[in-house]
Amino acid sequence: RPDEELREEIQEALFYDTWVDADAITVEVSEGIVTLRGELPDYDEIRYATDDAWDVEGVRGVRSELTVRGSMARFGAGASGGAAQEDGAGGAAAQGSGSSGGQGRSKKKGSGS
């Protein structure tokens, strides 16, 4: 799929995820590899945003350069989609393969209620 099409679909997924501040996230796509940048209030929201990007068909990898407001640590998801590893900035890197299944969320995404 074209990168621009992936970028638009990821932005739409973030917009409709009621747990994510989509306006705070910049999405870039190059050869199917997604880079997310921005500052969010907590690590849970970073994980939800990363999962949203991974859930878009055609995404080959997700690199998170998202940070928690007031923190120097980055929570990154390696573009290779590999196992958890340190990203060198003190934050944990993890694959956002959708394996969280929304665990810990108390209402449905996009339910509007």
JSON list of C-alpha atoms in Angstrom, two decimals:
[
{"chain": "A", "resi": 1, "resn": "ARG", "atom": "CA", "xyz": [0.00, 0.00, 0.00]},
{"chain": "A", "resi": 2, "resn": "PRO", "atom": "CA", "xyz": [1.19, 3.55, -0.65]},
{"chain": "A", "resi": 3, "resn": "ASP", "atom": "CA", "xyz": [2.75, 5.32, 2.34]},
{"chain": "A", "resi": 4, "resn": "GLU", "atom": "CA", "xyz": [0.32, 8.25, 2.13]},
{"chain": "A", "resi": 5, "resn": "GLU", "atom": "CA", "xyz": [-2.65, 5.87, 2.29]},
{"chain": "A", "resi": 6, "resn": "LEU", "atom": "CA", "xyz": [-1.16, 4.16, 5.36]},
{"chain": "A", "resi": 7, "resn": "ARG", "atom": "CA", "xyz": [-0.49, 7.54, 7.02]},
{"chain": "A", "resi": 8, "resn": "GLU", "atom": "CA", "xyz": [-4.08, 8.67, 6.48]},
{"chain": "A", "resi": 9, "resn": "GLU", "atom": "CA", "xyz": [-5.52, 5.41, 7.82]},
{"chain": "A", "resi": 10, "resn": "ILE", "atom": "CA", "xyz": [-3.28, 5.53, 10.91]},
{"chain": "A", "resi": 11, "resn": "GLN", "atom": "CA", "xyz": [-4.28, 9.14, 11.60]},
{"chain": "A", "resi": 12, "resn": "GLU", "atom": "CA", "xyz": [-7.92, 8.12, 11.29]},
{"chain": "A", "resi": 13, "resn": "ALA", "atom": "CA", "xyz": [-7.41, 5.18, 13.68]},
{"chain": "A", "resi": 14, "resn": "LEU", "atom": "CA", "xyz": [-5.76, 7.49, 16.22]},
{"chain": "A", "resi": 15, "resn": "PHE", "atom": "CA", "xyz": [-8.55, 10.05, 15.83]},
{"chain": "A", "resi": 16, "resn": "TYR", "atom": "CA", "xyz": [-11.27, 7.48, 16.54]},
{"chain": "A", "resi": 17, "resn": "ASP", "atom": "CA", "xyz": [-9.42, 5.95, 19.51]},
{"chain": "A", "resi": 18, "resn": "THR", "atom": "CA", "xyz": [-11.00, 7.77, 22.45]},
{"chain": "A", "resi": 19, "resn": "TRP", "atom": "CA", "xyz": [-7.99, 6.85, 24.61]},
{"chain": "A", "resi": 20, "resn": "VAL", "atom": "CA", "xyz": [-5.48, 8.69, 22.41]},
{"chain": "A", "resi": 21, "resn": "ASP", "atom": "CA", "xyz": [-4.86, 12.42, 21.88]},
{"chain": "A", "resi": 22, "resn": "ALA", "atom": "CA", "xyz": [-4.43, 12.18, 18.10]},
{"chain": "A", "resi": 23, "resn": "ASP", "atom": "CA", "xyz": [-3.74, 15.92, 17.80]},
{"chain": "A", "resi": 24, "resn": "ALA", "atom": "CA", "xyz": [-0.55, 15.45, 19.84]},
{"chain": "A", "resi": 25, "resn": "ILE", "atom": "CA", "xyz": [0.87, 12.81, 17.46]},
{"chain": "A", "resi": 26, "resn": "THR", "atom": "CA", "xyz": [2.72, 13.30, 14.18]},
{"chain": "A", "resi": 27, "resn": "VAL", "atom": "CA", "xyz": [2.62, 10.29, 11.86]},
{"chain": "A", "resi": 28, "resn": "GLU", "atom": "CA", "xyz": [5.24, 9.66, 9.18]},
{"chain": "A", "resi": 29, "resn": "VAL", "atom": "CA", "xyz": [5.44, 6.59, 6.93]},
{"chain": "A", "resi": 30, "resn": "SER", "atom": "CA", "xyz": [8.35, 5.51, 4.76]},
{"chain": "A", "resi": 31, "resn": "GLU", "atom": "CA", "xyz": [8.28, 2.20, 2.88]},
{"chain": "A", "resi": 32, "resn": "GLY", "atom": "CA", "xyz": [5.60, 0.88, 5.25]},
{"chain": "A", "resi": 33, "resn": "ILE", "atom": "CA", "xyz": [7.56, 1.81, 8.39]},
{"chain": "A", "resi": 34, "resn": "VAL", "atom": "CA", "xyz": [5.60, 4.15, 10.66]},
{"chain": "A", "resi": 35, "resn": "THR", "atom": "CA", "xyz": [7.21, 6.76, 12.91]},
{"chain": "A", "resi": 36, "resn": "LEU", "atom": "CA", "xyz": [5.07, 8.27, 15.67]},
{"chain": "A", "resi": 37, "resn": "ARG", "atom": "CA", "xyz": [6.26, 11.50, 17.34]},
{"chain": "A", "resi": 38, "resn": "GLY", "atom": "CA", "xyz": [4.80, 13.65, 20.06]},
{"chain": "A", "resi": 39, "resn": "GLU", "atom": "CA", "xyz": [4.18, 14.04, 23.78]},
{"chain": "A", "resi": 40, "resn": "LEU", "atom": "CA", "xyz": [1.39, 12.18, 25.54]},
{"chain": "A", "resi": 41, "resn": "PRO", "atom": "CA", "xyz": [0.29, 12.18, 29.20]},
{"chain": "A", "resi": 42, "resn": "ASP", "atom": "CA", "xyz": [1.26, 8.59, 30.08]},
{"chain": "A", "resi": 43, "resn": "TYR", "atom": "CA", "xyz": [2.77, 5.32, 28.88]},
{"chain": "A", "resi": 44, "resn": "ASP", "atom": "CA", "xyz": [-0.65, 3.67, 28.48]},
{"chain": "A", "resi": 45, "resn": "GLU", "atom": "CA", "xyz": [-1.65, 6.23, 25.86]},
{"chain": "A", "resi": 46, "resn": "ILE", "atom": "CA", "xyz": [1.66, 5.68, 24.06]},
{"chain": "A", "resi": 47, "resn": "ARG", "atom": "CA", "xyz": [0.97, 1.94, 23.97]},
{"chain": "A", "resi": 48, "resn": "TYR", "atom": "CA", "xyz": [-2.56, 2.48, 22.64]},
{"chain": "A", "resi": 49, "resn": "ALA", "atom": "CA", "xyz": [-1.25, 4.76, 19.87]},
{"chain": "A", "resi": 50, "resn": "THR", "atom": "CA", "xyz": [1.45, 2.26, 18.93]},
{"chain": "A", "resi": 51, "resn": "ASP", "atom": "CA", "xyz": [-1.10, -0.58, 18.85]},
{"chain": "A", "resi": 52, "resn": "ASP", "atom": "CA", "xyz": [-3.40, 1.53, 16.65]},
{"chain": "A", "resi": 53, "resn": "ALA", "atom": "CA", "xyz": [-0.60, 1.97, 14.12]},
{"chain": "A", "resi": 54, "resn": "TRP", "atom": "CA", "xyz": [0.26, -1.75, 14.12]},
{"chain": "A", "resi": 55, "resn": "ASP", "atom": "CA", "xyz": [-3.41, -2.62, 13.55]},
{"chain": "A", "resi": 56, "resn": "VAL", "atom": "CA", "xyz": [-3.46, -0.92, 10.13]},
{"chain": "A", "resi": 57, "resn": "GLU", "atom": "CA", "xyz": [-3.09, -3.45, 7.33]},
{"chain": "A", "resi": 58, "resn": "GLY", "atom": "CA", "xyz": [0.10, -2.95, 5.34]},
{"chain": "A", "resi": 59, "resn": "VAL", "atom": "CA", "xyz": [2.20, -1.54, 8.18]},
{"chain": "A", "resi": 60, "resn": "ARG", "atom": "CA", "xyz": [5.61, -3.28, 8.16]},
{"chain": "A", "resi": 61, "resn": "GLY", "atom": "CA", "xyz": [6.95, -1.73, 11.37]},
{"chain": "A", "resi": 62, "resn": "VAL", "atom": "CA", "xyz": [6.32, 0.96, 13.97]},
{"chain": "A", "resi": 63, "resn": "ARG", "atom": "CA", "xyz": [8.94, 3.22, 15.49]},
{"chain": "A", "resi": 64, "resn": "SER", "atom": "CA", "xyz": [7.69, 5.20, 18.47]},
{"chain": "A", "resi": 65, "resn": "GLU", "atom": "CA", "xyz": [9.41, 8.45, 19.30]},
{"chain": "A", "resi": 66, "resn": "LEU", "atom": "CA", "xyz": [6.56, 9.33, 21.62]},
{"chain": "A", "resi": 67, "resn": "THR", "atom": "CA", "xyz": [7.45, 10.72, 25.03]},
{"chain": "A", "resi": 68, "resn": "VAL", "atom": "CA", "xyz": [5.56, 11.15, 28.28]},
{"chain": "A", "resi": 69, "resn": "ARG", "atom": "CA", "xyz": [5.05, 14.81, 29.12]},
{"chain": "A", "resi": 70, "resn": "GLY", "atom": "CA", "xyz": [7.60, 15.88, 31.69]},
{"chain": "A", "resi": 71, "resn": "SER", "atom": "CA", "xyz": [9.73, 12.76, 31.16]},
{"chain": "A", "resi": 72, "resn": "MET", "atom": "CA", "xyz": [13.00, 12.34, 29.28]},
{"chain": "A", "resi": 73, "resn": "ALA", "atom": "CA", "xyz": [12.27, 8.65, 28.58]},
{"chain": "A", "resi": 74, "resn": "ARG", "atom": "CA", "xyz": [10.96, 7.45, 25.24]},
{"chain": "A", "resi": 75, "resn": "PHE", "atom": "CA", "xyz": [8.70, 4.45, 24.83]},
{"chain": "A", "resi": 76, "resn": "GLY", "atom": "CA", "xyz": [9.71, 3.01, 21.49]},
{"chain": "A", "resi": 77, "resn": "ALA", "atom": "CA", "xyz": [8.49, 0.18, 19.34]},
{"chain": "A", "resi": 78, "resn": "GLY", "atom": "CA", "xyz": [11.27, -1.06, 17.12]},
{"chain": "A", "resi": 79, "resn": "ALA", "atom": "CA", "xyz": [10.68, -0.96, 13.39]},
{"chain": "A", "resi": 80, "resn": "SER", "atom": "CA", "xyz": [11.61, -4.61, 13.14]},
{"chain": "A", "resi": 81, "resn": "GLY", "atom": "CA", "xyz": [8.72, -5.57, 15.42]},
{"chain": "A", "resi": 82, "resn": "GLY", "atom": "CA", "xyz": [11.11, -7.66, 17.46]},
{"chain": "A", "resi": 83, "resn": "ALA", "atom": "CA", "xyz": [11.15, -8.58, 21.11]},
{"chain": "A", "resi": 84, "resn": "ALA", "atom": "CA", "xyz": [11.27, -5.96, 23.85]},
{"chain": "A", "resi": 85, "resn": "GLN", "atom": "CA", "xyz": [14.57, -4.15, 24.13]},
{"chain": "A", "resi": 86, "resn": "GLU", "atom": "CA", "xyz": [16.01, -0.98, 25.59]},
{"chain": "A", "resi": 87, "resn": "ASP", "atom": "CA", "xyz": [15.85, 1.96, 23.19]},
{"chain": "A", "resi": 88, "resn": "GLY", "atom": "CA", "xyz": [18.88, 3.70, 24.68]},
{"chain": "A", "resi": 89, "resn": "ALA", "atom": "CA", "xyz": [16.84, 6.55, 26.17]},
{"chain": "A", "resi": 90, "resn": "GLY", "atom": "CA", "xyz": [15.76, 4.70, 29.29]},
{"chain": "A", "resi": 91, "resn": "GLY", "atom": "CA", "xyz": [12.37, 3.62, 27.95]},
{"chain": "A", "resi": 92, "resn": "ALA", "atom": "CA", "xyz": [11.34, 0.11, 27.03]},
{"chain": "A", "resi": 93, "resn": "ALA", "atom": "CA", "xyz": [10.82, -0.77, 23.40]},
{"chain": "A", "resi": 94, "resn": "ALA", "atom": "CA", "xyz": [8.10, -3.27, 22.62]},
{"chain": "A", "resi": 95, "resn": "GLN", "atom": "CA", "xyz": [6.26, -4.65, 19.65]},
{"chain": "A", "resi": 96, "resn": "GLY", "atom": "CA", "xyz": [2.81, -3.15, 19.37]},
{"chain": "A", "resi": 97, "resn": "SER", "atom": "CA", "xyz": [1.27, -6.11, 17.61]},
{"chain": "A", "resi": 98, "resn": "GLY", "atom": "CA", "xyz": [-2.14, -5.53, 19.11]},
{"chain": "A", "resi": 99, "resn": "SER", "atom": "CA", "xyz": [-1.44, -8.20, 21.70]},
{"chain": "A", "resi": 100, "resn": "SER", "atom": "CA", "xyz": [-2.70, -5.94, 24.47]},
{"chain": "A", "resi": 101, "resn": "GLY", "atom": "CA", "xyz": [-6.21, -6.46, 23.13]},
{"chain": "A", "resi": 102, "resn": "GLY", "atom": "CA", "xyz": [-7.28, -3.29, 24.89]},
{"chain": "A", "resi": 103, "resn": "GLN", "atom": "CA", "xyz": [-6.55, -4.77, 28.29]},
{"chain": "A", "resi": 104, "resn": "GLY", "atom": "CA", "xyz": [-7.03, -2.22, 31.01]},
{"chain": "A", "resi": 105, "resn": "ARG", "atom": "CA", "xyz": [-9.42, -0.09, 28.99]},
{"chain": "A", "resi": 106, "resn": "SER", "atom": "CA", "xyz": [-12.76, 0.23, 30.72]},
{"chain": "A", "resi": 107, "resn": "LYS", "atom": "CA", "xyz": [-14.85, 1.27, 27.72]},
{"chain": "A", "resi": 108, "resn": "LYS", "atom": "CA", "xyz": [-14.93, 0.32, 24.08]},
{"chain": "A", "resi": 109, "resn": "LYS", "atom": "CA", "xyz": [-12.80, 2.28, 21.64]},
{"chain": "A", "resi": 110, "resn": "GLY", "atom": "CA", "xyz": [-14.86, 4.51, 19.42]},
{"chain": "A", "resi": 111, "resn": "SER", "atom": "CA", "xyz": [-18.05, 3.81, 21.35]},
{"chain": "A", "resi": 112, "resn": "GLY", "atom": "CA", "xyz": [-18.60, 7.51, 21.99]},
{"chain": "A", "resi": 113, "resn": "SER", "atom": "CA", "xyz": [-20.03, 6.80, 25.42]}
]
